[in-house]
Coordinates of C-alpha atoms in Angstrom, one line a residue:
Chain O
M1459 CA 0.0 0.2 0.1
S1460 CA 2.3 3.1 1.0
A1461 CA 4.7 1.4 -2.0
T1462 CA 1.8 3.2 -4.5
T1463 CA 0.6 5.7 -2.5
A1464 CA 3.9 7.3 -2.6
T1465 CA 4.6 6.4 -6.3
A1466 CA 0.9 8.4 -6.7
S1467 CA 2.0 10.8 -4.3
R1468 CA 4.9 11.3 -5.9
R1469 CA 3.3 11.7 -9.5
S1470 CA 0.5 14.4 -7.9
S1471 CA 3.6 16.3 -7.0
S1472 CA 5.5 15.9 -10.2
L1473 CA 2.5 17.0 -11.3
G1474 CA 1.6 19.7 -9.5
D1475 CA 4.7 21.5 -9.9
T1476 CA 4.2 20.8 -14.0
I1477 CA 0.5 22.6 -13.1
F1478 CA 2.7 25.9 -11.1
A1479 CA 5.8 25.9 -13.0
T1480 CA 3.6 26.5 -16.1
V1481 CA 0.9 28.7 -14.8
A1482 CA 3.7 31.0 -13.3
K1483 CA 5.1 31.0 -16.6
L1484 CA 1.9 31.7 -19.0
S1485 CA 1.2 34.9 -16.0
G1486 CA 5.3 35.8 -17.0
I1487 CA 4.1 35.5 -20.7
F1488 CA 0.5 37.5 -20.4
V1489 CA 2.8 40.5 -19.4
L1490 CA 4.2 40.4 -22.2
A1491 CA 1.7 40.0 -24.5
V1492 CA -0.5 42.7 -22.4
L1493 CA 2.4 45.1 -24.1
G1494 CA 1.9 43.5 -27.3
A1495 CA -1.8 44.3 -27.3
I1496 CA -1.6 47.7 -26.1
I1497 CA 0.6 48.5 -29.1
A1498 CA -2.1 46.0 -31.7
A1499 CA -4.6 47.8 -30.4
L1500 CA -3.3 51.6 -30.5
V1501 CA -1.9 51.0 -34.4
I1502 CA -5.3 49.7 -35.0
G1503 CA -7.5 52.3 -33.3
G1504 CA -4.9 54.8 -34.9
S1505 CA -4.9 53.1 -38.1
K1506 CA -7.5 55.1 -40.5
A1507 CA -5.7 58.4 -39.4
I1508 CA -2.5 56.7 -40.3
I1509 CA -3.4 55.9 -43.6
A1510 CA -5.4 59.1 -43.6
F1511 CA -2.6 62.2 -43.3
G1512 CA 0.6 59.6 -43.5
P1513 CA 3.9 61.1 -41.6
G1514 CA 2.0 64.4 -42.6
F1515 CA 0.4 64.0 -39.2
L1516 CA 3.3 64.5 -36.6
T1517 CA 4.6 67.6 -38.3
S1518 CA 0.8 69.0 -39.5
D1519 CA -0.5 71.7 -36.1
D1520 CA -4.1 71.2 -37.7
W1521 CA -7.2 69.8 -35.1
D1522 CA -9.9 71.0 -36.7
P1523 CA -13.2 68.7 -36.5
V1524 CA -15.2 70.3 -38.9
H1525 CA -12.0 69.8 -42.1
E1526 CA -11.5 66.2 -40.5
S1527 CA -8.1 67.5 -40.5
F1528 CA -6.0 66.2 -37.6
G1529 CA -2.3 66.7 -36.9
A1530 CA 0.2 65.7 -34.3
L1531 CA 2.7 68.9 -33.7
V1532 CA 0.5 71.0 -31.3
P1533 CA -0.2 67.9 -28.7
I1534 CA 3.5 66.1 -29.0
F1535 CA 5.3 69.9 -28.7
G1536 CA 3.0 70.8 -25.9
T1537 CA 4.1 67.4 -23.9
I1538 CA 7.7 67.5 -24.8
V1539 CA 8.0 71.2 -23.3
T1540 CA 5.8 70.8 -20.1
A1541 CA 7.9 67.4 -19.3
I1542 CA 11.2 69.2 -20.3
L1543 CA 10.5 72.4 -18.3
A1544 CA 9.1 70.5 -15.0
L1545 CA 12.4 69.0 -15.1
A1546 CA 14.1 72.1 -15.2
L1547 CA 12.4 72.6 -12.1
A1548 CA 12.0 69.4 -10.4
V1549 CA 15.6 67.8 -10.6
P1550 CA 17.1 70.5 -8.4
L1551 CA 15.0 70.7 -5.7
A1552 CA 14.3 66.4 -5.8
F1553 CA 18.6 66.5 -5.5
G1554 CA 18.6 69.1 -2.9
I1555 CA 15.9 67.3 -0.6
A1556 CA 17.8 63.6 -1.7
F1557 CA 20.9 65.4 -0.9
Y1558 CA 19.6 66.2 2.5
L1559 CA 17.6 62.7 3.5
T1560 CA 20.9 61.4 3.1
E1561 CA 23.6 63.1 4.7
L1562 CA 22.6 66.6 6.3
A1563 CA 19.3 65.6 8.1
P1564 CA 19.4 64.6 11.8
K1565 CA 18.8 60.7 12.3
W1566 CA 15.5 61.5 13.9
L1567 CA 14.1 63.3 11.0
R1568 CA 15.3 61.5 8.2
R1569 CA 12.2 58.7 8.2
P1570 CA 9.3 61.5 8.6
V1571 CA 10.4 63.8 6.1
S1572 CA 11.2 60.8 3.7
T1573 CA 7.9 59.4 4.0
A1574 CA 5.6 63.1 3.9
I1575 CA 8.4 63.5 0.5
E1576 CA 6.4 60.1 0.0
L1577 CA 3.0 60.6 1.1
L1578 CA 3.5 63.8 -2.0
A1579 CA 3.9 61.0 -4.5
A1580 CA 0.7 59.4 -3.8
V1581 CA -1.3 61.8 -3.7
P1582 CA -3.7 61.2 -7.0
S1583 CA -3.2 63.7 -9.7
I1584 CA -6.7 64.7 -10.0
I1585 CA -6.4 66.8 -6.7
Y1586 CA -2.5 68.6 -7.6
G1587 CA -5.6 69.1 -11.0
M1588 CA -7.6 70.6 -8.5
W1589 CA -4.7 72.1 -6.5
G1590 CA -3.2 74.0 -9.1
F1591 CA -6.6 75.0 -10.6
F1592 CA -8.0 76.6 -7.2
V1593 CA -4.7 78.1 -5.6
I1594 CA -1.9 78.3 -8.1
V1595 CA -3.9 79.7 -10.7
P1596 CA -4.7 83.0 -9.6
I1597 CA -1.4 83.0 -7.2
M1598 CA -0.1 82.6 -11.5
S1599 CA -1.9 85.3 -12.6
Q1600 CA -2.7 87.6 -9.6
Y1601 CA 1.2 88.0 -9.1
V1602 CA 3.5 86.2 -10.7
Q1603 CA 2.7 86.5 -13.7
P1604 CA 2.1 90.2 -14.2
F1605 CA 5.7 90.6 -11.7
V1606 CA 7.4 88.7 -14.6
I1607 CA 5.8 90.5 -17.9
D1608 CA 6.8 93.9 -16.2
T1609 CA 10.5 92.4 -15.0
I1610 CA 11.7 89.8 -17.3
G1611 CA 9.1 90.6 -20.2
E1612 CA 11.0 93.2 -21.1
W1613 CA 14.3 92.0 -21.5
P1614 CA 16.1 91.3 -24.9
L1615 CA 15.4 87.4 -26.0
I1616 CA 14.3 85.8 -23.7
G1617 CA 11.6 88.8 -22.7
P1618 CA 9.1 87.8 -25.9
F1619 CA 8.8 83.8 -23.7
F1620 CA 7.4 85.6 -21.4
Q1621 CA 4.7 87.9 -22.2
G1622 CA 1.2 87.9 -23.4
P1623 CA -2.6 88.3 -20.6
P1624 CA -1.7 87.0 -17.0
F1625 CA -4.2 84.0 -17.4
G1626 CA -2.8 82.3 -15.0
T1627 CA -2.7 78.6 -17.1
G1628 CA -0.9 78.5 -20.0
I1629 CA 2.5 76.6 -20.4
L1630 CA 4.6 77.5 -17.6
T1631 CA 1.6 76.5 -14.8
A1632 CA 1.4 73.3 -15.9
A1633 CA 4.8 72.2 -15.4
L1634 CA 4.9 74.0 -12.7
I1635 CA 3.0 71.4 -11.4
L1636 CA 4.0 68.4 -12.9
A1637 CA 7.5 69.5 -11.4
V1638 CA 5.5 69.6 -7.8
M1639 CA 4.3 66.0 -9.1
V1640 CA 7.1 64.1 -10.4
I1641 CA 9.5 65.5 -7.7
P1642 CA 8.9 62.7 -5.1
F1643 CA 9.9 60.5 -7.5
I1644 CA 13.6 61.5 -8.2
A1645 CA 14.1 62.2 -4.6
A1646 CA 13.3 58.9 -3.8
T1647 CA 15.2 57.2 -6.2
M1648 CA 18.2 60.0 -5.8
R1649 CA 17.9 59.3 -2.2
D1650 CA 18.1 55.2 -2.5
V1651 CA 20.5 54.8 -5.4
F1652 CA 22.6 57.6 -2.9
E1653 CA 22.3 54.9 -0.2
T1654 CA 23.8 52.7 -2.3
V1655 CA 28.0 54.1 -2.3
P1656 CA 30.0 52.5 -0.4
A1657 CA 30.4 54.2 3.5
V1658 CA 34.1 53.3 2.7
Y1659 CA 34.4 56.5 -0.1
K1660 CA 32.7 58.5 2.4
E1661 CA 35.0 57.9 4.6
S1662 CA 38.5 58.2 2.7
A1663 CA 36.6 61.8 1.2
Y1664 CA 36.0 63.5 4.4
G1665 CA 40.1 60.9 6.1
V1666 CA 41.5 63.6 3.6
G1667 CA 39.3 67.0 5.0
C1668 CA 36.4 67.3 1.8
T1669 CA 33.3 69.3 2.8
T1670 CA 30.1 68.0 2.8
W1671 CA 29.7 69.5 -0.2
E1672 CA 33.1 68.2 -2.3
V1673 CA 31.9 64.7 -0.9
M1674 CA 29.0 64.9 -2.8
R1675 CA 30.0 66.2 -6.1
S1676 CA 33.2 64.2 -6.0
I1677 CA 32.1 60.4 -4.8
V1678 CA 28.6 60.1 -4.6
I1679 CA 27.5 62.2 -7.7
P1680 CA 30.2 60.0 -10.2
Y1681 CA 29.7 56.9 -8.1
T1682 CA 25.8 57.3 -8.8
R1683 CA 25.6 59.1 -12.3
A1684 CA 23.9 56.1 -14.3
S1685 CA 21.2 55.3 -11.7
V1686 CA 20.5 59.5 -10.9
V1687 CA 19.8 59.3 -15.0
G1688 CA 17.7 57.0 -14.9
G1689 CA 15.4 58.2 -12.2
I1690 CA 15.7 61.7 -13.8
M1691 CA 14.7 59.8 -17.4
L1692 CA 11.6 57.9 -13.9
G1693 CA 10.9 61.4 -13.7
L1694 CA 10.3 62.8 -17.5
G1695 CA 8.2 59.2 -17.7
R1696 CA 6.0 60.1 -15.6
A1697 CA 5.5 63.8 -16.1
L1698 CA 5.2 63.3 -19.8
G1699 CA 1.8 61.1 -19.4
E1700 CA 0.7 62.6 -16.3
T1701 CA -2.8 63.6 -17.9
M1702 CA -5.8 64.9 -15.5
A1703 CA -4.0 67.5 -13.2
V1704 CA -2.5 68.9 -16.9
T1705 CA -5.9 69.3 -18.5
F1706 CA -6.8 71.2 -15.8
V1707 CA -4.4 73.7 -16.0
I1708 CA -3.1 73.8 -19.3
G1709 CA -5.4 76.2 -21.6
N1710 CA -6.1 73.1 -23.8
T1711 CA -5.4 75.5 -26.6
N1712 CA -4.6 73.4 -29.9
R1713 CA -1.8 76.2 -31.0
I1714 CA 1.8 76.8 -30.6
A1715 CA 2.1 79.6 -28.2
S1716 CA 4.9 81.9 -28.4
S1717 CA 5.0 82.6 -25.0
L1718 CA 5.0 79.9 -22.1
F1719 CA 1.9 82.0 -20.2
G1720 CA 0.0 80.9 -23.8
P1721 CA -2.5 78.1 -23.3
G1722 CA -1.7 74.9 -24.9
N1723 CA -2.5 71.0 -24.8
T1724 CA -0.8 67.4 -24.3
I1725 CA -0.8 64.0 -25.9
A1726 CA -2.7 62.9 -23.2
S1727 CA -4.9 66.5 -22.3
I1728 CA -6.3 66.2 -25.5
V1729 CA -7.5 62.9 -25.2
A1730 CA -8.1 63.2 -21.9
L1731 CA -11.0 65.8 -23.8
E1732 CA -11.5 65.4 -26.8
F1733 CA -12.1 61.0 -26.5
P1734 CA -15.5 61.3 -25.1
E1735 CA -17.4 63.2 -27.4
S1736 CA -15.3 61.7 -30.4
E1737 CA -18.3 59.0 -33.3
T1738 CA -17.0 55.6 -32.6
G1739 CA -15.5 55.0 -36.2
S1740 CA -14.2 58.8 -36.8
L1741 CA -11.7 60.1 -38.2
K1742 CA -10.9 62.3 -35.0
L1743 CA -11.4 59.4 -32.7
S1744 CA -8.9 57.2 -34.8
S1745 CA -6.2 60.1 -34.1
L1746 CA -6.7 60.1 -31.3
L1747 CA -5.5 56.8 -30.7
A1748 CA -2.8 57.2 -32.9
L1749 CA -1.5 60.1 -30.7
G1750 CA -2.1 58.0 -28.1
L1751 CA -0.1 55.3 -29.6
V1752 CA 2.8 58.5 -30.5
L1753 CA 2.4 59.0 -26.5
F1754 CA 3.1 55.2 -26.2
M1755 CA 6.5 55.7 -28.5
I1756 CA 7.9 58.5 -26.4
A1757 CA 6.9 57.5 -22.6
F1758 CA 8.2 53.3 -23.6
I1759 CA 11.3 54.9 -25.2
V1760 CA 12.3 57.3 -22.1
L1761 CA 11.1 54.9 -19.5
A1762 CA 13.2 51.9 -21.2
I1763 CA 16.7 54.1 -20.8
S1764 CA 15.6 54.9 -17.6
R1765 CA 14.8 51.0 -17.1
T1766 CA 18.0 49.9 -18.5
L1767 CA 20.1 52.5 -16.4
L1768 CA 18.8 52.2 -13.2
K1769 CA 20.4 49.0 -11.3
P1770 CA 17.6 46.5 -11.0
G1771 CA 15.5 46.2 -8.0
L1772 CA 15.9 49.9 -7.7
K1773 CA 12.1 51.6 -7.8
A1774 CA 10.3 54.1 -7.2
Chain N
M634 CA 55.5 93.6 9.2
S635 CA 53.6 92.7 6.6
A636 CA 55.7 93.6 3.5
T637 CA 58.9 91.2 4.9
V638 CA 56.4 88.1 5.1
P639 CA 58.5 85.0 3.5
G640 CA 57.0 82.9 0.9
P641 CA 54.8 80.5 3.3
A642 CA 53.2 82.1 5.0
K643 CA 52.0 83.5 2.0
D644 CA 50.6 80.4 0.8
M645 CA 49.1 80.4 4.4
T646 CA 46.8 83.6 3.6
A647 CA 45.9 82.0 0.5
A648 CA 45.3 78.5 2.4
V649 CA 42.7 79.6 4.6
A650 CA 40.7 82.0 1.9
L651 CA 41.2 78.6 0.3
G652 CA 39.4 76.9 3.3
R653 CA 37.3 80.0 3.5
R654 CA 36.0 79.6 0.2
R655 CA 35.0 75.7 0.3
M656 CA 33.7 76.5 3.6
R657 CA 31.2 78.8 2.2
V658 CA 30.2 77.0 -0.9
N659 CA 29.3 74.0 1.8
T660 CA 27.3 76.0 3.9
I661 CA 26.0 77.9 0.4
V662 CA 24.7 74.3 -0.6
K663 CA 23.4 72.9 3.0
V664 CA 21.1 76.0 3.0
C665 CA 18.9 74.9 -0.4
C666 CA 19.1 71.6 0.7
V667 CA 17.4 72.1 3.2
T668 CA 15.1 74.8 1.4
A669 CA 14.8 72.6 -1.2
T670 CA 13.0 70.1 1.0
A671 CA 10.8 73.3 3.3
I672 CA 10.3 73.8 0.0
G673 CA 8.7 70.0 -0.2
L674 CA 7.0 69.5 3.1
I675 CA 5.0 73.0 2.4
L676 CA 4.2 71.6 -1.6
L677 CA 2.6 68.6 1.1
A678 CA 1.1 71.4 3.5
S679 CA -0.8 73.5 0.9
I680 CA -2.1 70.8 -0.4
L681 CA -3.3 68.6 2.9
F682 CA -4.5 72.5 3.7
T683 CA -6.1 72.7 0.9
L684 CA -8.3 70.5 1.0
L685 CA -9.6 70.1 4.2
V686 CA -10.0 74.0 4.1
R687 CA -12.2 73.8 1.1
G688 CA -13.5 70.2 2.1
V689 CA -13.9 70.1 5.7
G690 CA -17.4 72.5 5.4
G691 CA -19.5 70.0 2.3
L692 CA -18.9 67.2 5.6
S693 CA -22.4 66.2 6.4
L694 CA -23.7 63.5 6.6
T695 CA -26.5 63.8 2.9
V696 CA -22.3 62.7 0.7
F697 CA -22.9 59.8 2.2
T698 CA -26.5 58.9 2.4
T699 CA -27.6 60.4 -1.0
S700 CA -26.8 60.2 -4.7
T701 CA -25.0 62.0 -7.5
L702 CA -28.3 64.6 -8.0
P703 CA -28.9 67.8 -10.5
P704 CA -27.2 71.5 -9.3
G705 CA -29.4 72.9 -6.1
S706 CA -30.4 69.6 -5.3
N707 CA -28.7 69.1 -2.5
G708 CA -27.0 65.8 -3.5
G709 CA -24.5 63.8 -2.2
L710 CA -21.1 61.2 -3.4
L711 CA -23.8 57.8 -2.4
N712 CA -23.1 56.4 -5.9
A713 CA -19.3 57.7 -7.0
I714 CA -18.2 56.2 -3.8
V715 CA -20.1 52.7 -3.7
G716 CA -18.6 52.4 -7.7
T717 CA -15.1 53.6 -6.3
L718 CA -15.0 50.8 -3.6
I719 CA -16.7 48.0 -6.3
Q720 CA -14.2 48.4 -9.0
T721 CA -10.8 48.8 -6.9
V722 CA -11.6 46.0 -5.0
L723 CA -12.7 44.2 -8.3
G724 CA -9.3 46.0 -10.3
A725 CA -8.1 44.3 -7.7
A726 CA -9.1 41.2 -7.3
I727 CA -8.6 40.7 -10.7
G728 CA -5.4 42.3 -10.7
T729 CA -3.8 40.7 -7.8
P730 CA -3.2 37.2 -8.5
I731 CA -1.9 37.5 -11.8
G732 CA 0.5 39.8 -10.4
L733 CA 1.3 37.2 -7.7
M734 CA 2.1 34.3 -10.0
V735 CA 4.5 37.1 -12.6
G736 CA 6.4 37.3 -9.6
T737 CA 6.7 34.2 -8.0
Y738 CA 8.1 33.1 -12.0
L739 CA 10.4 36.3 -12.3
A740 CA 12.0 35.2 -8.0
E741 CA 11.6 31.3 -8.0
Y742 CA 11.6 30.2 -11.8
A743 CA 13.3 32.6 -14.1
R744 CA 15.6 34.7 -11.9
D745 CA 18.7 34.4 -14.6
S746 CA 16.8 33.4 -17.9
A747 CA 16.2 35.9 -21.0
L748 CA 12.6 35.5 -20.6
G749 CA 12.1 35.8 -17.0
N750 CA 14.9 39.5 -18.0
T751 CA 12.3 40.3 -21.0
V752 CA 9.0 40.3 -17.9
R753 CA 10.7 42.1 -15.7
F754 CA 12.0 44.7 -18.1
V755 CA 8.1 45.1 -19.8
S756 CA 6.1 44.8 -15.9
D757 CA 8.4 48.0 -14.5
I758 CA 8.1 50.1 -17.8
L759 CA 3.9 48.9 -17.5
L760 CA 4.2 50.4 -14.4
S761 CA 5.7 54.1 -15.2
A762 CA 3.6 53.7 -18.4
P763 CA 1.0 56.6 -18.4
S764 CA -2.3 55.4 -17.6
I765 CA -4.5 57.3 -19.8
L766 CA -2.8 55.2 -22.6
I767 CA -4.4 52.3 -20.4
G768 CA -7.9 53.4 -20.2
L769 CA -7.2 53.6 -24.4
F770 CA -6.7 50.0 -24.4
V771 CA -9.4 48.7 -22.4
Y772 CA -11.9 50.9 -24.8
Q773 CA -10.4 49.6 -28.2
L774 CA -10.7 46.0 -26.8
V775 CA -13.9 45.8 -24.3
V776 CA -15.8 49.0 -24.9
S777 CA -15.6 50.0 -28.2
P778 CA -16.3 46.0 -29.3
F779 CA -19.0 45.4 -26.9
G780 CA -21.2 47.8 -27.3
G781 CA -20.4 50.4 -24.7
F782 CA -19.2 51.5 -21.4
S783 CA -19.2 49.3 -18.5
G784 CA -18.3 49.0 -14.5
I785 CA -16.4 45.9 -15.5
A786 CA -14.8 47.9 -18.2
G787 CA -13.3 50.0 -14.9
C788 CA -12.1 47.5 -13.3
L789 CA -10.1 46.2 -15.6
A790 CA -8.7 49.4 -16.4
L791 CA -7.6 49.3 -12.5
A792 CA -6.8 45.3 -12.9
L793 CA -3.7 46.4 -15.1
I794 CA -2.5 48.9 -12.8
V795 CA -2.0 46.5 -10.3
I796 CA -0.2 43.7 -11.8
P797 CA 3.5 45.6 -12.3
I798 CA 3.3 46.7 -8.8
V799 CA 2.2 43.9 -7.1
V800 CA 5.0 42.5 -9.8
R801 CA 7.8 44.7 -8.1
T802 CA 6.5 44.1 -4.2
T803 CA 6.2 40.6 -4.8
E804 CA 8.9 40.1 -6.9
D805 CA 11.6 41.9 -4.1
M806 CA 10.1 40.3 -1.4
L807 CA 10.9 36.6 -2.4
T808 CA 14.0 37.8 -3.2
L809 CA 14.6 38.4 0.3
I810 CA 14.4 35.3 1.6
P811 CA 17.5 32.9 2.2
S812 CA 18.1 29.8 0.3
T813 CA 18.9 28.0 3.0
L814 CA 15.3 28.1 4.1
R815 CA 14.1 26.6 0.0
E816 CA 17.0 23.7 0.3
A817 CA 15.3 23.0 3.3
V818 CA 11.6 22.3 2.6
I819 CA 13.2 20.5 -0.9
G820 CA 15.7 18.6 1.4
L821 CA 12.3 17.3 3.8
G822 CA 10.5 16.2 -0.1
A823 CA 8.2 19.1 -0.5
P824 CA 8.3 19.6 -4.2
K825 CA 8.3 23.3 -5.5
W826 CA 4.6 24.4 -5.8
K827 CA 4.4 23.2 -2.0
M828 CA 7.7 25.3 -0.6
I829 CA 6.2 28.6 -3.1
V830 CA 2.9 28.6 -1.6
L831 CA 3.7 27.0 1.5
V832 CA 6.5 28.3 3.2
C833 CA 8.1 31.1 1.5
Y834 CA 4.6 32.7 0.9
R835 CA 3.8 32.8 4.2
V836 CA 7.4 33.9 5.4
A837 CA 6.9 37.2 2.7
R838 CA 3.5 37.6 3.2
Q839 CA 3.8 41.3 4.9
G840 CA 5.6 42.3 2.2
I841 CA 3.3 41.6 -0.6
L842 CA 0.3 42.6 1.0
T843 CA 2.2 45.7 1.5
G844 CA 2.2 45.3 -2.5
I845 CA -1.4 45.0 -2.6
L846 CA -2.7 47.2 -0.2
L847 CA -0.2 50.2 -2.4
A848 CA -2.4 48.9 -5.2
V849 CA -5.7 49.6 -4.0
A850 CA -4.3 52.9 -2.4
R851 CA -3.6 54.0 -6.3
I852 CA -6.4 52.3 -8.4
S853 CA -8.8 54.3 -6.0
G854 CA -7.5 57.6 -6.8
E855 CA -7.1 56.9 -10.2
T856 CA -9.4 58.8 -12.9
A857 CA -7.7 58.7 -16.3
P858 CA -8.2 55.1 -17.0
L859 CA -11.7 55.6 -15.8
L860 CA -12.7 58.2 -18.1
F861 CA -13.1 56.2 -21.6
T862 CA -14.8 52.5 -20.0
S863 CA -16.7 52.9 -16.8
L864 CA -17.7 56.3 -17.9
G865 CA -18.5 57.8 -15.0
N866 CA -23.3 57.7 -13.9
L867 CA -25.2 60.3 -12.6
N868 CA -27.6 57.5 -11.1
W869 CA -27.2 55.1 -8.6
S870 CA -25.6 51.8 -10.3
L871 CA -24.5 48.7 -9.2
N872 CA -24.7 47.3 -12.9
L873 CA -21.7 46.1 -13.7
S874 CA -22.6 45.9 -16.7
K875 CA -23.2 49.9 -17.3
P876 CA -21.7 52.8 -17.1
M877 CA -20.2 52.8 -13.6
A878 CA -19.8 56.2 -11.3
S879 CA -16.4 56.9 -9.0
L880 CA -15.1 59.5 -7.1
P881 CA -12.4 60.6 -8.7
V882 CA -14.3 60.4 -12.0
T883 CA -17.3 62.5 -9.9
I884 CA -14.9 64.8 -8.2
Y885 CA -13.3 65.9 -11.9
Q886 CA -16.9 66.0 -13.4
Y887 CA -17.6 68.6 -10.2
A888 CA -14.8 70.7 -9.9
G889 CA -15.2 72.3 -13.5
S890 CA -18.4 73.3 -13.1
A891 CA -20.1 76.3 -12.9
F892 CA -22.6 75.6 -10.0
Q893 CA -20.9 75.9 -6.6
D894 CA -22.8 72.8 -4.7
W895 CA -21.4 70.5 -7.8
V896 CA -18.2 73.0 -6.9
Q897 CA -18.1 72.3 -2.8
L898 CA -18.7 68.3 -3.5
A899 CA -16.1 68.1 -5.8
W900 CA -13.6 68.9 -2.9
T901 CA -15.6 66.8 0.1
G902 CA -14.9 64.1 -2.4
A903 CA -11.7 64.5 -2.9
L904 CA -10.9 65.4 1.1
L905 CA -12.0 61.8 0.8
I906 CA -10.2 59.7 -1.7
T907 CA -6.8 61.3 -0.3
A908 CA -7.6 61.4 3.3
A909 CA -8.6 57.7 2.2
V910 CA -5.4 56.9 -0.1
L911 CA -2.6 58.7 2.6
A912 CA -4.3 56.6 5.3
V913 CA -3.7 53.6 3.3
N914 CA -0.2 54.5 2.2
I915 CA 1.0 55.6 6.5
A916 CA -1.1 52.0 8.1
V917 CA 1.4 50.2 4.7
R918 CA 4.6 52.2 6.4
A919 CA 3.7 51.6 9.9
L920 CA 3.3 48.1 9.6
L921 CA 6.4 47.3 7.5
R922 CA 8.3 49.2 10.0
G923 CA 6.4 47.0 13.5
G924 CA 7.7 44.0 10.8
K925 CA 10.9 44.2 10.6

């Protein structure tokens, strides 16, 4: 009896192993299939627009539902400009926060401040949109923009970028909100990679008399350079696809503004606003899906670079 | 006397000057870093303060007992709250088992295989991919072919967001388990699947639970993937095959409206969802700290 049940149980356990391993592997393949299906769905959905406009879709600044002429240039421009501006604002702040948390802050303060910064990343993006619209936009239109228009707006060369009516909304405001949203992601990644620097290296530098900043500049940053860039790219990926917050504050106009105070749109904001009111099967809907495909490709490239640079195991 | 200072002393003054400059630069950088951190904290405080000031005023029992109504008729958010609960729970219920299996595959079966590395790479990209694209994808996959916006489409979109989050934490937690423990279990003659389910999952339970909770917190505040899937519904509805309300989408619709009571409800809803999301995040951190 014992021999047969033992064989039977071994058989069933090896069967159990096979089933479990197969399910696990299929789940892994499912993730790859999702990626493939997202690309396929966007390509198929956008095919009508891609066939109708060809490569000109990417270079046309038209968005004319009446004459059924659609182009992606303005949203692509808005997406890239707001994301880059946001990074320009966020990276120095995020670096300062990460530097403070790893080298300067007293031990007892590190955890609460770290947690607070991480909570900033947990706030839903719709909340950033409302906060931006009801708090930041009035501040921008009443104080910041009139002041900047009267001062920097008069300067040669860069003046024109800071002119126009102070609506409060616009590209710069969107970039500001985006910056606030990506700061915690970049700061958390930088903090994590700064902590990977072996203490011996830092102690050696301190031992020959380096100041905290010199240790940061000559030891920590060179040691972690690739991962820091990876963290910044991760923030860029987030900023490119952010939807709700941008939709609230960017002004939603399909025009390339000459001023940073002018309204604009991004791929995500135009899709969020116009998709629900597009008819199924229309050229407009197809153009929006093609826009989604463009956003996916940009975000994929940025995130792929980010993941390659970040050492595996670090996450944000 | 100063006219007769010999060479080395002159170098001394230069060295002292250099030392002062280095200290000055160091101080300036330190001040900048403290300022940056202060700005970050002020931003969080500003968001929370705004939510409290504008949201608390609208808190009343009606918010939880009445569905959304036309402007001016003292409506609440009941349908939106219930809709968010249903879609979040179902989304997490669909996404978690898949994410768990993928994480298990990466940690236990494919640590260094080419397929495993590809899956890990793609999952990490999906983790940060724009959520609005998930909405577009589910629209193309479910909404468009099956005739209309539905709560179940919203659940599927949220499930797709849950998967990569659970994958990441599951893999991280399983990788932390020492291989001696695995060897001990296998040495007792247990099959590998029993080792994973009965031992590894139990050891990593807390970490995996953390990942699931964080995923729940994340999807409960998502708006963009629901816009084209569950759409939002101003009436009471529990029918998963019909458009379904959700708190974030209702907030989005109300915040942009011209009616004062709708804007007030949007703020109250915003306060509720943020309080819930932040509470889960803080609880998860406390849980992790307690476990260490």
